[in-house]
Coordinates of C-alpha atoms in Angstrom, one line a residue:
Chain K
M13 CA 21.4 -4.1 3.6
A14 CA 19.9 -2.6 0.4
T15 CA 16.6 -4.1 -0.6
D16 CA 16.7 -5.9 -3.9
Q17 CA 15.4 -3.4 -6.5
A18 CA 12.8 -5.8 -8.1
L19 CA 11.5 -6.7 -4.7
A20 CA 11.3 -3.1 -3.6
D21 CA 9.4 -2.2 -6.8
E22 CA 6.9 -5.0 -6.1
L23 CA 6.3 -3.9 -2.5
V24 CA 5.8 -0.3 -3.6
S25 CA 3.6 -1.4 -6.4
T26 CA 1.4 -3.4 -4.1
I27 CA 0.9 -0.3 -1.8
K28 CA 0.2 1.8 -4.9
D29 CA -2.5 -0.6 -6.1
W30 CA -4.1 -0.5 -2.6
V31 CA -4.0 3.3 -2.4
D32 CA -5.6 3.7 -5.8
R33 CA -8.3 1.1 -5.2
D34 CA -9.2 1.3 -1.6
V35 CA -7.7 4.5 0.0
I36 CA -8.4 7.3 -2.5
P37 CA -12.1 6.5 -3.0
N38 CA -12.7 6.5 0.8
V39 CA -10.3 9.0 2.3
A40 CA -12.7 12.0 2.5
E41 CA -15.1 10.2 4.8
F42 CA -12.4 9.7 7.5
E43 CA -10.5 12.9 7.0
L44 CA -13.4 15.3 7.1
N45 CA -14.9 13.5 10.1
D46 CA -11.5 13.2 11.8
E47 CA -12.2 9.5 12.2
F48 CA -9.5 6.9 12.6
P49 CA -9.4 4.8 9.4
Q50 CA -9.7 1.4 11.2
E51 CA -10.0 -0.7 8.0
M52 CA -7.1 1.0 6.3
F53 CA -5.0 0.5 9.4
E54 CA -5.9 -3.2 9.5
Q55 CA -4.9 -3.6 5.9
M56 CA -1.6 -1.8 6.8
C57 CA -1.1 -4.4 9.5
D58 CA -1.9 -7.2 7.0
F59 CA 0.7 -5.9 4.6
G60 CA 3.2 -6.1 7.4
L61 CA 4.1 -2.4 7.2
F62 CA 4.7 -2.0 10.9
G63 CA 7.4 -4.7 10.9
S64 CA 8.8 -3.8 7.5
T65 CA 11.8 -1.9 8.8
I66 CA 12.5 -4.2 11.8
D67 CA 15.6 -6.4 11.4
E68 CA 14.8 -10.0 10.2
K69 CA 16.5 -11.2 13.3
Y70 CA 13.6 -9.9 15.3
G71 CA 10.9 -11.0 13.0
G72 CA 10.7 -8.0 10.7
L73 CA 11.3 -7.7 7.0
G74 CA 14.4 -5.4 7.2
I75 CA 13.5 -3.2 4.2
D76 CA 15.9 -0.3 3.6
I77 CA 15.3 3.4 4.2
T78 CA 14.8 4.2 0.5
T79 CA 12.1 1.5 0.0
Y80 CA 10.4 2.7 3.2
A81 CA 10.4 6.3 1.9
R82 CA 8.9 5.2 -1.4
I83 CA 6.1 3.5 0.6
V84 CA 5.6 6.6 2.7
E85 CA 5.3 8.6 -0.5
E86 CA 2.6 6.3 -1.9
L87 CA 0.6 6.3 1.3
S88 CA 0.7 10.1 1.4
R89 CA -0.4 10.3 -2.2
G90 CA -3.6 8.7 -1.0
F91 CA -4.0 9.9 2.6
M92 CA -1.1 11.6 4.4
S93 CA -2.4 10.6 7.8
L94 CA -1.7 6.9 7.0
A95 CA 2.0 7.7 6.9
G96 CA 1.6 9.4 10.3
I97 CA 0.1 6.3 11.8
L98 CA 3.3 4.5 10.7
N99 CA 5.9 7.1 11.2
T100 CA 6.1 7.4 15.0
H101 CA 6.3 3.7 15.1
K102 CA 9.2 3.7 12.7
I103 CA 11.0 6.3 14.9
G104 CA 10.5 4.1 17.9
V105 CA 11.8 1.1 16.0
T106 CA 14.8 3.0 14.8
M107 CA 15.7 4.2 18.3
I108 CA 15.4 0.7 19.8
D109 CA 17.3 -0.8 16.9
R110 CA 20.2 1.7 17.1
Y111 CA 20.5 2.3 20.8
G112 CA 18.5 -0.3 22.7
T113 CA 20.3 -3.0 24.7
E114 CA 20.1 -6.5 23.4
E115 CA 17.5 -7.3 26.0
Q116 CA 15.4 -4.3 25.0
K117 CA 15.6 -5.3 21.3
E118 CA 14.6 -8.8 22.1
K119 CA 11.8 -7.7 24.3
F120 CA 10.2 -5.0 22.1
L121 CA 11.1 -5.4 18.4
P122 CA 9.3 -8.8 17.9
R123 CA 6.2 -7.4 19.5
M124 CA 6.3 -4.3 17.2
C125 CA 6.1 -6.3 13.9
D126 CA 2.4 -6.9 13.5
G127 CA 0.9 -3.5 14.4
S128 CA -0.7 -4.7 17.6
F129 CA 2.0 -3.0 19.8
R130 CA 2.7 0.4 18.4
A131 CA 5.1 3.2 19.3
A132 CA 4.6 6.9 19.8
F133 CA 7.4 9.4 20.0
S134 CA 7.2 12.1 22.7
L135 CA 9.7 14.9 22.7
S136 CA 7.7 18.2 22.4
E137 CA 6.1 20.0 25.4
P138 CA 3.9 23.1 25.6
D139 CA 7.0 25.3 25.8
A140 CA 9.7 23.1 24.1
G141 CA 10.2 21.3 20.9
S142 CA 13.3 21.4 18.8
D143 CA 14.6 23.6 21.7
T144 CA 15.3 20.5 23.8
G145 CA 17.2 22.6 26.4
S146 CA 13.8 23.9 27.6
L147 CA 12.3 20.4 28.3
R148 CA 10.7 20.4 31.7
C149 CA 9.2 16.8 31.9
K150 CA 11.2 15.3 34.8
A151 CA 12.3 11.8 35.7
E152 CA 13.6 11.1 39.2
K153 CA 15.1 7.9 40.5
D154 CA 13.4 6.0 43.2
G155 CA 15.0 2.6 43.9
D156 CA 14.8 0.5 40.8
E157 CA 12.3 2.8 39.2
W158 CA 12.1 6.2 37.6
V159 CA 9.2 8.5 38.5
I160 CA 8.0 10.7 35.6
N161 CA 6.1 14.0 36.0
G162 CA 5.3 16.5 33.3
T163 CA 3.2 17.4 30.3
K164 CA 3.9 16.4 26.7
M165 CA 2.4 18.0 23.5
W166 CA 1.8 16.9 19.9
V167 CA 2.0 13.2 20.7
T168 CA 0.9 11.5 17.4
N169 CA -0.7 8.1 18.1
G170 CA -0.5 8.8 21.8
T171 CA -3.8 7.2 22.7
R172 CA -3.5 4.1 20.7
A173 CA 0.2 3.5 21.4
S174 CA 1.4 0.7 23.7
L175 CA 4.9 2.2 23.9
V176 CA 6.0 5.8 24.2
M177 CA 9.5 6.9 23.5
L178 CA 9.5 9.5 26.1
L179 CA 12.2 12.2 26.5
A180 CA 12.5 13.5 30.0
R181 CA 15.1 15.5 32.1
T182 CA 17.0 13.4 34.6
P183 CA 18.7 14.7 37.8
D184 CA 22.0 15.2 35.9
D185 CA 20.1 17.9 34.0
R186 CA 20.4 16.0 30.8
I187 CA 17.8 14.3 28.6
T188 CA 17.1 10.6 28.8
C189 CA 14.8 8.5 26.7
F190 CA 12.5 6.1 28.5
L191 CA 10.6 3.2 27.0
V192 CA 7.2 3.9 28.6
E193 CA 4.9 0.8 28.3
K194 CA 1.2 1.5 28.6
E195 CA -2.1 0.0 27.7
P196 CA -3.8 1.8 24.7
G197 CA -6.4 4.2 26.0
E198 CA -6.7 7.5 27.7
N199 CA -5.6 6.6 31.2
F200 CA -3.0 4.3 32.5
E201 CA -1.1 4.4 35.8
G202 CA -0.6 8.1 36.1
I203 CA -0.6 8.8 32.3
T204 CA -3.6 10.7 31.0
V205 CA -4.5 11.9 27.6
S206 CA -5.3 15.4 28.8
K207 CA -6.4 16.9 25.5
K208 CA -7.2 15.7 22.0
I209 CA -5.8 18.4 19.7
D210 CA -8.1 19.5 16.8
K211 CA -6.0 20.3 13.7
L212 CA -6.2 22.1 10.4
G213 CA -5.2 18.9 8.5
Y214 CA -3.4 15.6 9.3
R215 CA -6.8 14.4 10.5
G216 CA -8.1 10.9 11.1
L217 CA -5.3 10.0 13.6
E218 CA -5.0 11.4 17.1
T219 CA -2.5 14.1 18.1
V220 CA -2.8 14.5 21.9
E221 CA -1.5 16.2 25.0
M222 CA -0.4 13.7 27.6
S223 CA 0.2 14.3 31.3
Y224 CA 2.4 12.2 33.5
V225 CA 1.7 12.2 37.2
D226 CA 4.1 10.0 39.3
H227 CA 4.2 7.4 36.5
R228 CA 6.7 4.7 37.3
V229 CA 9.1 3.2 34.8
P230 CA 11.4 0.4 35.6
S231 CA 15.2 1.1 35.4
E232 CA 15.6 -1.5 32.6
N233 CA 13.4 0.7 30.4
V234 CA 15.9 3.4 30.0
L235 CA 16.8 3.3 26.3
G236 CA 20.3 2.0 26.1
G237 CA 20.4 0.8 29.7
E238 CA 22.7 2.6 32.2
D239 CA 24.8 4.0 29.4
G240 CA 21.7 5.6 27.9
I241 CA 21.1 8.0 30.9
G242 CA 21.7 11.5 29.6
N243 CA 21.9 10.4 25.9
G244 CA 18.3 10.7 25.0
R245 CA 18.7 13.9 23.0
R246 CA 21.4 12.4 20.8
Y247 CA 19.3 9.2 20.3
A248 CA 16.2 11.3 19.3
L249 CA 18.1 13.6 16.9
S250 CA 19.6 10.6 15.2
A251 CA 16.1 9.0 14.7
L252 CA 14.7 12.3 13.6
E253 CA 17.3 12.5 10.9
L254 CA 15.5 9.6 9.3
G255 CA 12.2 11.0 10.3
R256 CA 12.9 14.0 8.2
I257 CA 13.5 11.9 5.1
N258 CA 10.1 10.4 5.7
I259 CA 8.5 13.8 6.2
A260 CA 10.1 14.9 2.9
A261 CA 8.7 11.7 1.3
R262 CA 5.2 12.6 2.7
A263 CA 5.5 16.0 1.1
V264 CA 6.4 14.4 -2.2
G265 CA 3.4 12.1 -2.0
V266 CA 0.9 15.0 -1.3
A267 CA 2.6 17.2 -3.9
Q268 CA 2.2 14.4 -6.5
A269 CA -1.5 14.0 -5.7
A270 CA -2.0 17.8 -6.0
F271 CA -0.1 17.9 -9.3
D272 CA -2.0 14.8 -10.7
S273 CA -5.3 16.4 -9.8
A274 CA -4.3 19.7 -11.4
M275 CA -3.1 18.0 -14.6
K276 CA -6.3 16.1 -15.0
Y277 CA -8.5 19.1 -14.2
A278 CA -6.6 21.4 -16.6
Q279 CA -7.3 19.1 -19.5
Q280 CA -11.0 18.6 -18.7
R281 CA -12.1 22.1 -17.6
E282 CA -12.8 24.5 -20.5
T283 CA -12.9 28.3 -20.4
F284 CA -13.1 30.6 -23.4
G285 CA -13.7 27.6 -25.7
R286 CA -10.7 25.5 -24.9
P287 CA -9.2 23.4 -22.1
I288 CA -7.5 25.6 -19.5
F289 CA -4.3 23.7 -20.1
E290 CA -4.0 25.6 -23.4
H291 CA -3.8 28.9 -21.5
Q292 CA -0.2 29.8 -21.1
A293 CA -0.8 31.1 -17.5
V294 CA -1.9 27.6 -16.5
Q295 CA 0.9 25.9 -18.5
F296 CA 3.5 27.9 -16.6
M297 CA 2.0 27.0 -13.3
L298 CA 2.0 23.3 -14.1
A299 CA 5.5 23.5 -15.5
E300 CA 6.7 25.0 -12.2
M301 CA 4.8 22.5 -10.2
A302 CA 6.3 19.6 -12.1
T303 CA 9.8 21.0 -11.7
K304 CA 9.5 21.5 -8.0
L305 CA 8.0 18.0 -7.6
Q306 CA 10.9 16.5 -9.5
A307 CA 13.5 18.4 -7.5
S308 CA 11.8 17.4 -4.2
R309 CA 11.7 13.7 -5.2
L310 CA 15.4 13.7 -6.2
M311 CA 16.5 15.4 -3.0
T312 CA 14.4 13.1 -0.9
F313 CA 15.7 9.9 -2.4
D314 CA 19.2 11.1 -2.6
A315 CA 19.1 11.6 1.2
A316 CA 17.5 8.2 1.6
R317 CA 20.1 6.4 -0.5
R318 CA 23.0 8.1 1.3
A319 CA 21.4 7.1 4.6
D320 CA 21.2 3.5 3.3
A321 CA 24.9 3.7 2.5
G322 CA 25.6 4.5 6.1
E323 CA 26.4 8.2 5.6
R324 CA 25.4 10.8 8.2
V325 CA 22.7 12.8 6.4
D326 CA 21.5 15.5 8.8
M327 CA 22.2 18.1 6.2
E328 CA 20.7 16.3 3.2
A329 CA 17.7 15.2 5.2
G330 CA 17.2 18.7 6.4
M331 CA 17.5 20.1 2.9
A332 CA 15.1 17.6 1.5
K333 CA 12.6 18.2 4.3
F334 CA 12.9 22.0 4.0
F335 CA 12.6 22.0 0.2
A336 CA 10.0 19.3 -0.3
S337 CA 7.7 20.6 2.3
E338 CA 7.8 24.2 1.1
A339 CA 7.4 23.0 -2.5
A340 CA 4.4 20.8 -1.5
F341 CA 2.6 23.8 0.0
E342 CA 3.3 25.8 -3.2
I343 CA 2.2 23.0 -5.4
A344 CA -1.0 22.4 -3.4
M345 CA -1.8 26.2 -3.6
S346 CA -1.1 26.2 -7.4
S347 CA -3.3 23.2 -7.8
M348 CA -6.1 25.0 -5.9
R349 CA -5.7 28.1 -8.2
I350 CA -6.0 25.8 -11.2
H351 CA -9.1 24.2 -9.8
G352 CA -10.6 27.6 -9.1
G353 CA -13.8 27.6 -7.1
N354 CA -14.1 23.9 -7.3
G355 CA -10.7 23.5 -5.5
Y356 CA -12.1 25.5 -2.6
T357 CA -14.9 22.9 -2.0
T358 CA -14.7 19.6 -0.2
E359 CA -16.0 18.0 -3.5
F360 CA -12.4 17.9 -4.6
P361 CA -9.4 16.7 -2.7
V362 CA -7.3 19.8 -3.3
E363 CA -8.4 21.6 -0.2
R364 CA -7.2 18.7 1.8
Y365 CA -3.8 18.8 0.2
L366 CA -3.6 22.5 1.1
R367 CA -4.6 21.8 4.7
D368 CA -2.1 18.8 5.0
T369 CA 1.0 20.4 3.6
P370 CA 1.8 22.9 6.4
L371 CA 2.2 19.9 8.7
M372 CA 5.3 18.9 6.7
I373 CA 6.7 22.5 7.0
I374 CA 6.2 22.5 10.8
G375 CA 6.4 18.9 12.0
E376 CA 9.7 17.4 13.2
G377 CA 11.5 20.7 13.0
T378 CA 10.2 23.8 11.1
S379 CA 11.8 25.0 7.9
E380 CA 13.7 27.5 10.0
I381 CA 15.1 24.8 12.2
Q382 CA 16.2 22.9 9.1
K383 CA 18.0 26.0 7.8
M384 CA 19.8 26.2 11.2
V385 CA 20.9 22.5 10.8
I386 CA 22.0 23.1 7.2
A387 CA 23.9 26.2 8.1
R388 CA 25.7 24.5 11.0
K389 CA 26.7 21.7 8.7
L390 CA 27.9 24.1 6.1
L391 CA 30.4 25.6 8.6
E392 CA 31.7 22.1 9.3
R393 CA 32.0 21.3 5.6
Y394 CA 33.4 24.6 4.5
P395 CA 35.8 25.7 7.4
A396 CA 37.5 29.0 7.1
E397 CA 41.0 28.7 5.7
Chain J
M4 CA -8.2 -30.5 1.0
D5 CA -6.0 -29.8 -2.0
V6 CA -7.2 -27.3 -4.5
V7 CA -5.8 -26.6 -7.9
V8 CA -6.5 -23.1 -9.4
C9 CA -6.0 -22.6 -13.1
V10 CA -4.5 -19.2 -13.6
K11 CA -3.6 -17.3 -16.7
Q12 CA -0.9 -14.7 -17.2
I13 CA -1.9 -11.9 -19.5
P14 CA -0.5 -8.6 -20.8
D15 CA -1.3 -5.8 -18.4
P16 CA -4.8 -4.5 -19.4
A17 CA -3.7 -1.0 -18.1
D18 CA -1.1 -0.8 -21.0
P19 CA -2.7 -0.5 -24.4
G20 CA -2.3 -4.0 -26.1
E21 CA -1.3 -4.6 -29.6
L22 CA -2.5 -7.2 -32.1
N23 CA -0.1 -9.2 -34.2
P24 CA -1.3 -8.6 -37.8
D25 CA 0.1 -11.9 -39.0
T26 CA -1.5 -14.1 -36.4
K27 CA -4.4 -11.7 -35.6
T28 CA -3.8 -12.5 -31.9
L29 CA -2.7 -10.3 -28.9
K30 CA 1.1 -9.7 -28.7
R31 CA 2.3 -11.3 -25.6
D32 CA 6.0 -10.4 -25.6
T33 CA 5.5 -7.8 -22.8
K34 CA 5.6 -8.4 -19.1
L35 CA 2.7 -10.7 -18.1
I36 CA 0.6 -10.3 -15.0
L37 CA -2.0 -12.4 -13.2
D38 CA -5.3 -12.1 -14.9
E39 CA -7.4 -10.3 -12.3
S40 CA -10.4 -12.7 -12.9
D41 CA -8.2 -15.5 -11.6
S42 CA -7.4 -13.8 -8.3
Y43 CA -11.0 -14.6 -7.2
G44 CA -10.4 -18.3 -7.7
V45 CA -7.1 -18.1 -5.8
E46 CA -8.8 -16.3 -2.9
M47 CA -11.7 -18.8 -2.9
A48 CA -9.2 -21.7 -2.8
L49 CA -7.2 -20.2 0.0
Q50 CA -10.4 -19.7 2.1
L51 CA -11.6 -23.2 1.4
V52 CA -8.3 -24.8 2.4
D53 CA -8.2 -22.6 5.5
A54 CA -11.7 -23.7 6.4
A55 CA -10.8 -27.3 5.8
G56 CA -7.9 -27.0 8.2
S57 CA -5.4 -28.8 6.0
G58 CA -4.3 -29.1 2.4
E59 CA -2.8 -26.6 0.0
V60 CA -3.5 -24.5 -3.0
R61 CA -1.5 -25.2 -6.2
L62 CA -1.5 -23.3 -9.4
V63 CA -1.6 -24.6 -12.9
S64 CA -0.8 -22.3 -15.8
M65 CA 0.6 -22.4 -19.4
T66 CA 2.5 -19.9 -21.5
P67 CA 4.8 -20.2 -24.4
G68 CA 7.6 -18.1 -22.9
G69 CA 8.3 -19.2 -19.4
E70 CA 7.1 -16.0 -17.7
T71 CA 6.3 -16.4 -14.0
G72 CA 5.5 -12.8 -12.8
G73 CA 1.7 -13.5 -12.6
L74 CA 2.2 -16.8 -10.9
R75 CA 4.4 -15.1 -8.2
T76 CA 1.5 -12.7 -7.5
A77 CA -0.8 -15.7 -6.8
L78 CA 2.0 -17.4 -4.8
A79 CA 2.4 -14.2 -2.8
M80 CA -1.3 -14.3 -1.9
G81 CA -0.7 -17.7 -0.3
A82 CA -0.7 -20.5 -2.9
E83 CA 2.0 -23.1 -2.1
S84 CA 3.4 -24.1 -5.5
A85 CA 2.8 -23.9 -9.2
I86 CA 3.1 -26.0 -12.3
L87 CA 3.9 -23.9 -15.4
V88 CA 3.6 -25.7 -18.7
S89 CA 6.0 -23.7 -20.9
D90 CA 6.8 -24.7 -24.5
E91 CA 7.2 -22.6 -27.7
A92 CA 4.9 -25.0 -29.5
L93 CA 2.0 -23.7 -27.3
A94 CA 1.9 -20.4 -29.1
G95 CA -1.4 -20.0 -30.9
S96 CA -3.2 -22.6 -28.8
D97 CA -7.0 -22.4 -29.0
A98 CA -9.4 -23.1 -26.1
L99 CA -9.4 -26.9 -26.5
S100 CA -5.6 -27.2 -26.7
T101 CA -5.4 -25.0 -23.6
A102 CA -7.8 -27.3 -21.8
K103 CA -5.9 -30.4 -22.9
V104 CA -2.6 -29.1 -21.6
L105 CA -4.1 -27.8 -18.3
A106 CA -6.0 -31.1 -17.8
A107 CA -2.7 -33.0 -18.3
A108 CA -1.0 -30.8 -15.7
I109 CA -3.9 -31.0 -13.2
K110 CA -3.8 -34.8 -13.4
R111 CA -0.3 -34.8 -11.9
S112 CA -1.7 -33.1 -8.8
N113 CA -4.7 -35.3 -8.1
P114 CA -6.6 -32.5 -6.3
D115 CA -10.0 -32.6 -4.5
L116 CA -11.2 -29.5 -6.3
I117 CA -10.3 -27.5 -9.4
L118 CA -11.2 -23.8 -9.5
T119 CA -11.1 -21.5 -12.6
A120 CA -12.4 -18.1 -13.6
T121 CA -15.4 -18.1 -15.8
E122 CA -13.3 -16.7 -18.6
S123 CA -10.0 -15.0 -19.2
S124 CA -9.8 -11.2 -19.5
D125 CA -7.9 -11.4 -22.8
G126 CA -9.4 -14.4 -24.7
Y127 CA -13.0 -14.4 -23.4
T128 CA -13.9 -17.8 -24.9
G129 CA -15.3 -18.9 -21.6
T130 CA -15.1 -22.6 -22.6
V131 CA -11.9 -23.9 -21.0
P132 CA -13.3 -24.9 -17.6
E133 CA -16.0 -27.2 -19.0
Q134 CA -13.5 -28.7 -21.5
I135 CA -11.1 -29.4 -18.6
A136 CA -13.9 -31.1 -16.7
E137 CA -14.8 -33.2 -19.8
L138 CA -11.2 -34.2 -20.4
L139 CA -10.7 -35.2 -16.8
D140 CA -14.2 -36.9 -16.7
L141 CA -15.2 -34.7 -13.7
P142 CA -18.5 -32.9 -12.9
S143 CA -18.5 -29.2 -13.7
V144 CA -20.3 -26.3 -12.1
T145 CA -20.1 -22.9 -13.8
F146 CA -20.6 -19.3 -12.6
G147 CA -20.1 -20.0 -8.9
K148 CA -20.8 -17.0 -6.8
E149 CA -20.5 -18.8 -3.5
V150 CA -18.7 -22.1 -2.8
A151 CA -18.8 -24.2 0.3
V152 CA -17.3 -27.7 0.8
D153 CA -18.4 -30.3 3.3
G154 CA -16.4 -33.5 3.1
E155 CA -16.7 -34.7 -0.5
L156 CA -19.6 -32.5 -1.4
A157 CA -19.5 -29.0 -2.8
T158 CA -22.4 -26.7 -2.5
V159 CA -22.4 -23.9 -5.1
K160 CA -24.6 -20.9 -5.6
R161 CA -24.6 -20.6 -9.3
Q162 CA -25.3 -17.2 -10.8
T163 CA -28.1 -17.0 -13.3
E164 CA -29.7 -14.2 -15.2
S165 CA -32.6 -14.0 -12.7
G166 CA -30.8 -14.9 -9.5
Y167 CA -29.0 -18.0 -8.5
D168 CA -29.4 -21.8 -8.4
V169 CA -28.1 -23.9 -5.5
V170 CA -26.2 -26.8 -6.9
E171 CA -24.7 -29.7 -5.0
C172 CA -21.8 -31.5 -6.6
P173 CA -19.6 -34.5 -5.6
L174 CA -15.8 -33.9 -5.4
P175 CA -13.5 -33.8 -7.2
A176 CA -15.1 -31.3 -9.6
V177 CA -14.3 -28.3 -11.7
I178 CA -16.0 -25.1 -10.6
S179 CA -15.7 -21.8 -12.3
V180 CA -16.2 -18.8 -10.1
T181 CA -17.3 -15.2 -10.8
A182 CA -15.7 -12.0 -9.8
G183 CA -18.2 -11.6 -7.0
V184 CA -17.4 -14.8 -5.2
V185 CA -14.9 -13.4 -2.7
E186 CA -12.8 -10.2 -2.3
P187 CA -9.2 -11.2 -3.2
R188 CA -6.6 -10.3 -0.6
Y189 CA -3.6 -8.1 -1.2
P190 CA -0.4 -10.0 -1.0
S191 CA 1.4 -9.2 2.3
F192 CA 5.1 -8.1 2.2
K193 CA 6.0 -11.4 3.8
G194 CA 4.0 -13.2 1.1
I195 CA 5.7 -11.3 -1.6
M196 CA 9.1 -12.2 -0.2
A197 CA 8.2 -15.8 0.4
A198 CA 6.9 -16.2 -3.1
K199 CA 10.4 -15.7 -4.6
N200 CA 11.3 -19.1 -3.1
K201 CA 8.1 -21.1 -3.7
P202 CA 8.4 -24.0 -6.1
V203 CA 7.4 -23.4 -9.7
E204 CA 7.7 -26.6 -11.7
E205 CA 8.3 -25.9 -15.3
L206 CA 7.2 -28.6 -17.7
D207 CA 7.4 -28.8 -21.5
L208 CA 4.9 -30.7 -23.6
S209 CA 7.0 -33.9 -23.8
A210 CA 7.0 -34.1 -19.9
L211 CA 3.2 -34.2 -20.2
G212 CA 3.2 -36.7 -23.0
I213 CA 1.5 -34.3 -25.4
D214 CA 2.3 -34.3 -29.1
P215 CA 3.3 -30.7 -30.1
Q216 CA 1.4 -31.2 -33.4
T217 CA -1.9 -31.4 -31.5
V218 CA -1.6 -28.0 -29.8
G219 CA -0.5 -24.4 -30.7
W220 CA -0.8 -23.2 -34.3
A221 CA -0.1 -26.8 -35.5
G222 CA -3.1 -28.2 -33.7
A223 CA -5.5 -25.3 -33.8
R224 CA -9.1 -26.1 -34.6
Q225 CA -10.2 -22.5 -34.7
E226 CA -9.0 -19.7 -36.9
I227 CA -9.3 -16.0 -36.6
T228 CA -10.3 -14.9 -40.0
E229 CA -10.7 -11.2 -39.5
I230 CA -10.0 -8.5 -37.0
A231 CA -11.5 -5.0 -37.0
D232 CA -11.4 -1.9 -34.9
S233 CA -14.3 -1.6 -32.5
P234 CA -16.8 1.0 -33.7
A235 CA -16.4 4.5 -32.4
R236 CA -18.6 5.4 -29.5
E237 CA -21.8 7.1 -30.6
A238 CA -23.4 9.9 -28.8
G239 CA -26.0 8.7 -26.3
E240 CA -29.7 9.5 -26.4
V241 CA -30.7 12.5 -24.3
V242 CA -34.0 11.9 -22.6
V243 CA -35.8 15.2 -21.8
D244 CA -38.2 14.8 -19.0
E245 CA -41.7 15.8 -20.0
G246 CA -43.3 13.8 -17.3
E247 CA -42.7 10.4 -18.8
A248 CA -38.9 10.2 -18.7
H249 CA -38.9 7.5 -16.1
E250 CA -41.0 5.3 -18.3
R251 CA -38.6 5.7 -21.2
I252 CA -35.6 5.0 -19.1
M253 CA -37.3 1.9 -17.7
A254 CA -38.1 0.7 -21.2
F255 CA -34.5 1.4 -22.3
L256 CA -33.1 -0.6 -19.4
D257 CA -35.6 -3.3 -20.0
D258 CA -34.4 -3.6 -23.6
L259 CA -30.9 -4.0 -22.3
K260 CA -32.1 -6.8 -20.0
V261 CA -30.4 -5.2 -17.0
L262 CA -33.6 -5.0 -14.9

């Protein structure tokens, strides 16, 4: 159900105030040191962000996709990694909500509301990502349990998560999604965080490699129950469709921050006796940045509103993610050009925007993958006569 | 323990305000928000009730136009209910009229403690808390920077120019708190949603037994005779260090009484 507009505005405005007051002044300290922003995370729990999209029936607040995307934009305007702390959880919530059995919903969703029991999403492997056909992580049945063996890559929030939405190959040679329960930490019953991945941007939250050696998962933890066996790929792609709207929203947030910073700087910094905003070369850059930002935002929220209306939005979400992420990178680069030498230093946040934006181009399906999705949908929508 | 917090709804300071040239007062026909200086009292009240283990926080406010946006913010933080005195005749009320109305509304609640800000962010008279105390015949402590309650006794660290006094005061009492008293919480999403359904009792002057002729423009005892633009900012003084700059800076700060 659509969230009431006035209520949505108030929720978003509350996050905006917090980002302006408590996030932006402190972000550099965590980001540069690659340190988990514990206090910010706790405030996100206090807001109720982790349960915000969970159905009211299970103790959540049931806000719609559009409102959630607006919140993601605001978080990313301050510190994109905060949206990352939230987003894998949101993917887990969406998968359980859409495809879990009633028992799974009742077991997991209420615990996922307050942020103490968080989800990670684990599809990628060293040699497989969007190419799900190449997944090698295996699950084999042994009595009432499944035995998991394999290595997973790029697991955001992997260490701190209590639940991993794990995609593994079952003996029918299809992909199944397992609800892997674990204790937060680096080792748990055959699960090991085998490597913490150091990254260009998207710092402050962990992205890890995880190894599974004979880890046992009870049969009731197959997402969707018996019917879910072999359907993991479909479940994951459906959740990623929404994930892509949120990646686009993150791109809009970072692009907005980069644009705001450039506008301010261009009116303060003087060269040749006048503010650089008065130079046409700078004006043109800002005009292009503002136009790309506007287009990104409109595409992102168009996809979100369609998703809220119940439409299948793989093409629109793909378009929004492709366009907004590429635009965000260009806007961040233009912002750095406007800041000149200052933009290249850690004294200004622009270098962070430039380091953060490639994540949106690459994560949850590269721009090239999005183009493949778009092209495939084009054929469906425009069949030959 | 039941605590009443007096809160004011004001035009958003982030939007440039306008003065009405006829009344020489701030135009208030825009959206009103919770005065930030009142959020400290709300937070203090919530913490005191929490520490007491029982009771509730109620809000008391007045406005001519029936606006509740600012009250909803305080309700979202955790206050249980609000009394809003709303009457067109309240327009133009001076500090004493405001205190009379708020005192009459507070009486209906019979609280153990009344908290206020030291002054509002738009009017800055800073006299309403003491006037409320006088009208209710209660003790008053001003500029509280720390408040603790034990049974029927409040212990207040009262901010002074040189430090603070520790004041003990029997309850019920009126205590005004400074912006440093506690860090106000952000409303949670659940709080924001719940606030929509929390009771806001709207009362007019007749419900409080107040003669409209004694408040608002009709009953005003103070008059704004003139308004003028604030002087343009002047260039600061540049202190060139020739070995004694620190002494000149210290003398400058000493003159400002900030040391």
